[in-house]
PDB file of C-alpha atoms in Angstrom:
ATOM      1  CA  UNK A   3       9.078  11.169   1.136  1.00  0.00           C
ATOM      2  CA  UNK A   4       6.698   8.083   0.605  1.00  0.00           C
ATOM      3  CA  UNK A   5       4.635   7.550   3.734  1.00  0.00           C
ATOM      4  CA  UNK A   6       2.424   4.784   4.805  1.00  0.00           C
ATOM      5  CA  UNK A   7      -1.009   6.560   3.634  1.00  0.00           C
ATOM      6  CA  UNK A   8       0.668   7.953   0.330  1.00  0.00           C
ATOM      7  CA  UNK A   9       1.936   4.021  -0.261  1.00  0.00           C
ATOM      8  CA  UNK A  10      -1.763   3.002   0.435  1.00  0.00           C
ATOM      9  CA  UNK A  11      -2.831   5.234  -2.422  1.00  0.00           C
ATOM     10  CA  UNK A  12      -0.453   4.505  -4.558  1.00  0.00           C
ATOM     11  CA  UNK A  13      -1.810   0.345  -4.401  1.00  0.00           C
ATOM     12  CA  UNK A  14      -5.242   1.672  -4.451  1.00  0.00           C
ATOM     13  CA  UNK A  15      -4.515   3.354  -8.012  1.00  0.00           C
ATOM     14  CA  UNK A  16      -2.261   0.480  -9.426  1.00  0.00           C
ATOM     15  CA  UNK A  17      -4.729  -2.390  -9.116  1.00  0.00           C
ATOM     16  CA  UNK A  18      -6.974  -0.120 -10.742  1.00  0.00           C
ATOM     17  CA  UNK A  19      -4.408  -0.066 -13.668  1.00  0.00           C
ATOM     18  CA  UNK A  20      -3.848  -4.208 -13.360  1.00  0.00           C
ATOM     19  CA  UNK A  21      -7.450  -4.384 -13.931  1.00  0.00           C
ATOM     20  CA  UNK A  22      -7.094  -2.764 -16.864  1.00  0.00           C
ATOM     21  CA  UNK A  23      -3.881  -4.901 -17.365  1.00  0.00           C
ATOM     22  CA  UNK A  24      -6.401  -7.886 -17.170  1.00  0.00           C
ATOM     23  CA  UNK A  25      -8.279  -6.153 -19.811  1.00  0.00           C
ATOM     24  CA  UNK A  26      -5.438  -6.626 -22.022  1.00  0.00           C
ATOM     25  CA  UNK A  27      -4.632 -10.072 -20.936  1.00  0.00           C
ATOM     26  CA  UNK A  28      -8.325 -11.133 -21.802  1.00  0.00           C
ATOM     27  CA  UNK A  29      -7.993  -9.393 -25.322  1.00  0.00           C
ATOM     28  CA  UNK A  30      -4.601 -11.762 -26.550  1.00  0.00           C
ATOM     29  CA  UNK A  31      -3.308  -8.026 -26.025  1.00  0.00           C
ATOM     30  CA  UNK A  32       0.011  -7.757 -23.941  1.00  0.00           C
ATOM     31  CA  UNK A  33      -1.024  -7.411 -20.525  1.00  0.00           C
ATOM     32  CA  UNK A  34      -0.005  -3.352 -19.458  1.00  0.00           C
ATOM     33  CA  UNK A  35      -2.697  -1.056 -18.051  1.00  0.00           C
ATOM     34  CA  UNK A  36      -2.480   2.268 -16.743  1.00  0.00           C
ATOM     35  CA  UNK A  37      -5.112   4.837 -14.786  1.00  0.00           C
ATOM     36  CA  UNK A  38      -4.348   8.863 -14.796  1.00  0.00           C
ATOM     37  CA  UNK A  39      -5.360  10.615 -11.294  1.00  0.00           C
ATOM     38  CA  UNK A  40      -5.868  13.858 -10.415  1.00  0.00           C
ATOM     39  CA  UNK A  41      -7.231  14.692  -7.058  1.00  0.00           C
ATOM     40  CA  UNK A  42      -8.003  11.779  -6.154  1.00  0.00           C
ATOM     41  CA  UNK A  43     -10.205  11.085  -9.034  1.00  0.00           C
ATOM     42  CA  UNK A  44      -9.385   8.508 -12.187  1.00  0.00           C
ATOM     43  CA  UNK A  45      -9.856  10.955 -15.216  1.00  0.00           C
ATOM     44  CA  UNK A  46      -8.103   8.478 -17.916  1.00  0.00           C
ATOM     45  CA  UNK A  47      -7.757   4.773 -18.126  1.00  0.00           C
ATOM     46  CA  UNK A  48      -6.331   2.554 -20.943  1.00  0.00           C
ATOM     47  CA  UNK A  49      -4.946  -0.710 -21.810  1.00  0.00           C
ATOM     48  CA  UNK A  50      -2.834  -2.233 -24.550  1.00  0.00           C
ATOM     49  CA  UNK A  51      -5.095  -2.188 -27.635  1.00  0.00           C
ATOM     50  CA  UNK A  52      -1.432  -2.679 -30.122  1.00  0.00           C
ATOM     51  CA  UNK A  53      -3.231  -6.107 -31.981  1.00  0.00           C
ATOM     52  CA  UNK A  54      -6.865  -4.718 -31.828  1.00  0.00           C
ATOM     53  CA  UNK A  55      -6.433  -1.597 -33.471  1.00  0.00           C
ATOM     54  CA  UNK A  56      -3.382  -2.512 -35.660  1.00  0.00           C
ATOM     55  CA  UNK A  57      -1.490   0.474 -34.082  1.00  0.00           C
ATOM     56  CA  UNK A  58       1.722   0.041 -32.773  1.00  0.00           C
ATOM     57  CA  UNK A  59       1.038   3.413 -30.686  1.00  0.00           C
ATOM     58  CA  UNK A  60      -1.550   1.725 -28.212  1.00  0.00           C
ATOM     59  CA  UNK A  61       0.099   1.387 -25.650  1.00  0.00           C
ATOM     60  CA  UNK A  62      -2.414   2.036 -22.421  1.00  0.00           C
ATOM     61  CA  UNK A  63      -0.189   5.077 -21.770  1.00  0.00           C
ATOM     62  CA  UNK A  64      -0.745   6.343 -25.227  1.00  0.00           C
ATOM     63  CA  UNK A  65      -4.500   5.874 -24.198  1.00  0.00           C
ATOM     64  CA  UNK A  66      -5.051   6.505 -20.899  1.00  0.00           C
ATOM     65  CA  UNK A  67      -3.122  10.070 -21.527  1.00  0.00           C
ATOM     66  CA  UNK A  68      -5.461  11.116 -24.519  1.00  0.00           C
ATOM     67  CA  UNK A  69      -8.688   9.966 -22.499  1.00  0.00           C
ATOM     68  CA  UNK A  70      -7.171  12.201 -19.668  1.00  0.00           C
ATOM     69  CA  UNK A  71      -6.926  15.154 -22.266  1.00  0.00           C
ATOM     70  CA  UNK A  72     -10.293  14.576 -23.708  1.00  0.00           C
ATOM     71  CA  UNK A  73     -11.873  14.863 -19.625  1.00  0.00           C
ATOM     72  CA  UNK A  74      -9.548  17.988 -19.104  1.00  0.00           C
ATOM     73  CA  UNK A  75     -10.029  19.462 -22.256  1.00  0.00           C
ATOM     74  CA  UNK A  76      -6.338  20.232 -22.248  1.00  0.00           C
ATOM     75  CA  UNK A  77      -3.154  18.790 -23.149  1.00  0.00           C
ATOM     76  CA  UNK A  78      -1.667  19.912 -19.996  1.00  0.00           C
ATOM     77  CA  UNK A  79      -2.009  16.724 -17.466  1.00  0.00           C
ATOM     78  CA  UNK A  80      -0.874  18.975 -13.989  1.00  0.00           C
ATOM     79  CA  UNK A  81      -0.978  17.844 -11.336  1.00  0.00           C
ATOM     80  CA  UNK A  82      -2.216  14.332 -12.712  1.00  0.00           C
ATOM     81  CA  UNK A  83      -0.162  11.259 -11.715  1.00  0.00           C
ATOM     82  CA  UNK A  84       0.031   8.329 -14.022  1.00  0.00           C
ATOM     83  CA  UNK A  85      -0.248   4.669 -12.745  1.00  0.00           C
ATOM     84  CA  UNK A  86       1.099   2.295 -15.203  1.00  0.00           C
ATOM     85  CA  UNK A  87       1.794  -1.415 -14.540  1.00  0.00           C
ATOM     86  CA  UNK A  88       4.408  -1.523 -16.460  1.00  0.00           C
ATOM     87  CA  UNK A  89       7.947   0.984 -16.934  1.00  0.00           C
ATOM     88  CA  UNK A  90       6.924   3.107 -20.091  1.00  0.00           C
ATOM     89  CA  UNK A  91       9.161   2.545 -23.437  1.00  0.00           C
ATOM     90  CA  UNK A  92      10.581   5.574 -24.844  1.00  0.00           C
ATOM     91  CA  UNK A  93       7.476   6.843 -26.700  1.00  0.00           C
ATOM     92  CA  UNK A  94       5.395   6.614 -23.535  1.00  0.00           C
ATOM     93  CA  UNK A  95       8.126   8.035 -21.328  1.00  0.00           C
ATOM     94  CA  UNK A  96       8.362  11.274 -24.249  1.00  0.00           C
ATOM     95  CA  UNK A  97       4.494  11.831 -23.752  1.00  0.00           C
ATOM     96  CA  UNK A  98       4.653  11.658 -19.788  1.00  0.00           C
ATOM     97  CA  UNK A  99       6.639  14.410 -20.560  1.00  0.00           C
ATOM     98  CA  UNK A 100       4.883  15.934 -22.900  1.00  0.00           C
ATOM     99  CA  UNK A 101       1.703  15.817 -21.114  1.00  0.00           C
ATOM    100  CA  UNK A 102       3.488  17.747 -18.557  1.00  0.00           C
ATOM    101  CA  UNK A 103       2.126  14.526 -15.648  1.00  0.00           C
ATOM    102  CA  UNK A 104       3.424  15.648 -12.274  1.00  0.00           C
ATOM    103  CA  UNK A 105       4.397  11.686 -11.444  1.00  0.00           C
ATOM    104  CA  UNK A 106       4.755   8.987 -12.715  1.00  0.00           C
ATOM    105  CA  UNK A 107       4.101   5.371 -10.683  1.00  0.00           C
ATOM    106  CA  UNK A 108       4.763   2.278 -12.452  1.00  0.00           C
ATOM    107  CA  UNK A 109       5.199  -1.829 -11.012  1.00  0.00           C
ATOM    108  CA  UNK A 110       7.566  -3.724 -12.340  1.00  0.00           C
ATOM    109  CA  UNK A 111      10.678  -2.930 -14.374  1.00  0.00           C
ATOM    110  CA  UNK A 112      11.478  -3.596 -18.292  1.00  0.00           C
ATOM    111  CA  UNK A 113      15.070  -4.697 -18.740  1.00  0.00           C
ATOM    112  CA  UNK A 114      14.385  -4.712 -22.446  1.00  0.00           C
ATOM    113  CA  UNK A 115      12.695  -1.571 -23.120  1.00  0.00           C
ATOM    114  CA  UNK A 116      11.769   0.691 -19.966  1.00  0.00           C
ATOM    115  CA  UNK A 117      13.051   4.242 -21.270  1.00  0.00           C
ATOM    116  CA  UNK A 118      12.083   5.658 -17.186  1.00  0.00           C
ATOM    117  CA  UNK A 119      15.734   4.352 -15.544  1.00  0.00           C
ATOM    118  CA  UNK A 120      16.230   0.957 -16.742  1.00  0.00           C
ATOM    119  CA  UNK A 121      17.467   0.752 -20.752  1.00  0.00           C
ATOM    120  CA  UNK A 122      16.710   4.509 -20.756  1.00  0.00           C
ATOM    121  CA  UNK A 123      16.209   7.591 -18.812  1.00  0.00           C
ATOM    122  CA  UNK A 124      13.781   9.998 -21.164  1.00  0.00           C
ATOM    123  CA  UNK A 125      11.982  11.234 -18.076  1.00  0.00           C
ATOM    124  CA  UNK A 126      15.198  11.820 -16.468  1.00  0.00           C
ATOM    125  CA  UNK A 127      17.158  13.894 -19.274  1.00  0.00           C
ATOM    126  CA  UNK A 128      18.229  17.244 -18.271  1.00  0.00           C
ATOM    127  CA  UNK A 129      17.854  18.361 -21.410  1.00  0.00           C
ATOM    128  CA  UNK A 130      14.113  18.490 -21.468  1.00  0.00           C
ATOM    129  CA  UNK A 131      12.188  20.767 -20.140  1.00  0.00           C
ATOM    130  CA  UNK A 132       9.547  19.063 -17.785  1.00  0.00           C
ATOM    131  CA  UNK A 133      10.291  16.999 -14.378  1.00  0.00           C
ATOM    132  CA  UNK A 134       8.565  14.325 -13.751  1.00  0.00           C
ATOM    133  CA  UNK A 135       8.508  12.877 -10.410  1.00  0.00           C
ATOM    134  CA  UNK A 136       8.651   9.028 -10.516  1.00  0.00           C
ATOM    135  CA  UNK A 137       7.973   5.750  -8.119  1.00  0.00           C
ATOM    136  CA  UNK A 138       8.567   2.287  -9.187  1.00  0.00           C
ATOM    137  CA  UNK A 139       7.973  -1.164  -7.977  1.00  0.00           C
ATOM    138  CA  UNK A 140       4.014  -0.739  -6.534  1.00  0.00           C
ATOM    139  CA  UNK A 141       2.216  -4.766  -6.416  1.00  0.00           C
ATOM    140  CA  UNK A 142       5.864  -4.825  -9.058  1.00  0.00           C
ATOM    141  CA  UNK A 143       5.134  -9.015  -8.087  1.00  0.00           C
ATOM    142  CA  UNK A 144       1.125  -8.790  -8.993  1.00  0.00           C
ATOM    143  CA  UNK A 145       2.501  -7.177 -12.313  1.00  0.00           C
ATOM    144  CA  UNK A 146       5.457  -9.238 -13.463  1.00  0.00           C
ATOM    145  CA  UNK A 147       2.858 -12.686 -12.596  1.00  0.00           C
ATOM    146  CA  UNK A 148       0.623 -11.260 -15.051  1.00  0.00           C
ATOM    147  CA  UNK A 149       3.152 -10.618 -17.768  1.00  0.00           C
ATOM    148  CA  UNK A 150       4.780 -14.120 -17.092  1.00  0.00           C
ATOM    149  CA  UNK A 151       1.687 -16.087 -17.045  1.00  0.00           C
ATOM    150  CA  UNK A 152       0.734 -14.136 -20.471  1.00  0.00           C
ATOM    151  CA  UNK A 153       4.168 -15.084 -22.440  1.00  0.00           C
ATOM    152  CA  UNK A 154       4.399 -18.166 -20.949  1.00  0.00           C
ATOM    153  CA  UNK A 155       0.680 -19.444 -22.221  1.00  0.00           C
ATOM    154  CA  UNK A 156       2.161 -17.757 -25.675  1.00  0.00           C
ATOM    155  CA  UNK A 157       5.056 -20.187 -25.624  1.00  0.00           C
ATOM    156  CA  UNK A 158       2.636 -22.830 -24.799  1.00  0.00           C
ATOM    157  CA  UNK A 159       0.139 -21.869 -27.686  1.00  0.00           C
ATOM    158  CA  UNK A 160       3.366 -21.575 -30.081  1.00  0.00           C
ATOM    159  CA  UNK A 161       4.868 -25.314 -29.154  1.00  0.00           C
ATOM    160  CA  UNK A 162       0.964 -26.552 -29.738  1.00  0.00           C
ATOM    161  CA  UNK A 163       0.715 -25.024 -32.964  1.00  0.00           C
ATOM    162  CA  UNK A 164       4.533 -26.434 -34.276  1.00  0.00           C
ATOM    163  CA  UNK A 165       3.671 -29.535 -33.100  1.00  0.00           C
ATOM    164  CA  UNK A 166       0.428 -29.947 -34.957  1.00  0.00           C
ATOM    165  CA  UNK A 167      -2.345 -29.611 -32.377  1.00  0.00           C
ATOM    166  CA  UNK A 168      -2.841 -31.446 -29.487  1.00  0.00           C
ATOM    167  CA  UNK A 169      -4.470 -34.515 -31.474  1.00  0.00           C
ATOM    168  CA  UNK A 170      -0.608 -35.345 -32.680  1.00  0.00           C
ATOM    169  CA  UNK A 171       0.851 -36.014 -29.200  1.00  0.00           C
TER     170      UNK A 171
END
């Protein structure tokens, strides 16, 4: 059961992860950030790095779960929860699992590719052999206004560019 002090926490960690959303934002990088905890303490943090390193596999889940493993020395994330601002696709939901990441928080919800309950349940398949307990909709509004604000001054850039620069209007 959520309570009032655990729901506290839980907005503590995630606008440590839309900072690192921001991050992203700043960077022309889609704006998705996530922070690992583990008793009470952030032991990974990552955001979107996709353009910057040319990788389609940095995703700030992707990184934020190999920082964790690097402070733990261990694969085995236990007892860590994962606070991501965004619902993880289906490679990010596999490595939650994977990691073996005791819960999972994330804001808002992605009707195109969330693989956590929305297009996809990967954390939620009986088949697999890890549980992972999972939250959705923390500051979901502080989340989805940063995601909006980002495609919509893409669309902007993308009409200014077709048109031939702002000089041509």
């Amino acid at each position: 059961m959520t309570t009032p002090d655990s729901q506290e926490n839980d907005a503590r960690w995630m606008r440590l992860a839309l900072a690192e959303a921001a991050r992203a934002s700043e960077k022309g990088e889609v704006p998705v950030g996530a922070v690992i905890v583990r008793e009470a303490r952030v032991i990974g943090r990552g955001h979107n790095q996709v353009e910057a390193l040319n990788d389609p596999t940095a995703h700030a889940e992707i990184i934020a779960i190999g920082a964790a493993g690097g402070f733990l020395n261990s694969w085995r994330l236990e007892g860590a929860t994962l606070y991501v601002t965004l619902e993880p696709c289906a490679m990010c939901a596999g490595a939650v699992v994977l990691a073996r990441l005791k819960r999972l928080v994330f804001a808002a919800t992605d009707p195109k590719a969330g693989a956590c309950g929305s297009v996809l349940d990967v954390t939620g398949n009986p088949g697999l052999n890890h549980r992972v307990e999972i939250d959705s909709g923390v500051l979901a509004g502080e989340a989805g206004s940063l995601l909006r604000e980002f495609f919509e001054k893409k669309r902007r850039d993308a009409r200014v560019v077709e048109s031939g620069g702002l000089e041509n209007r």
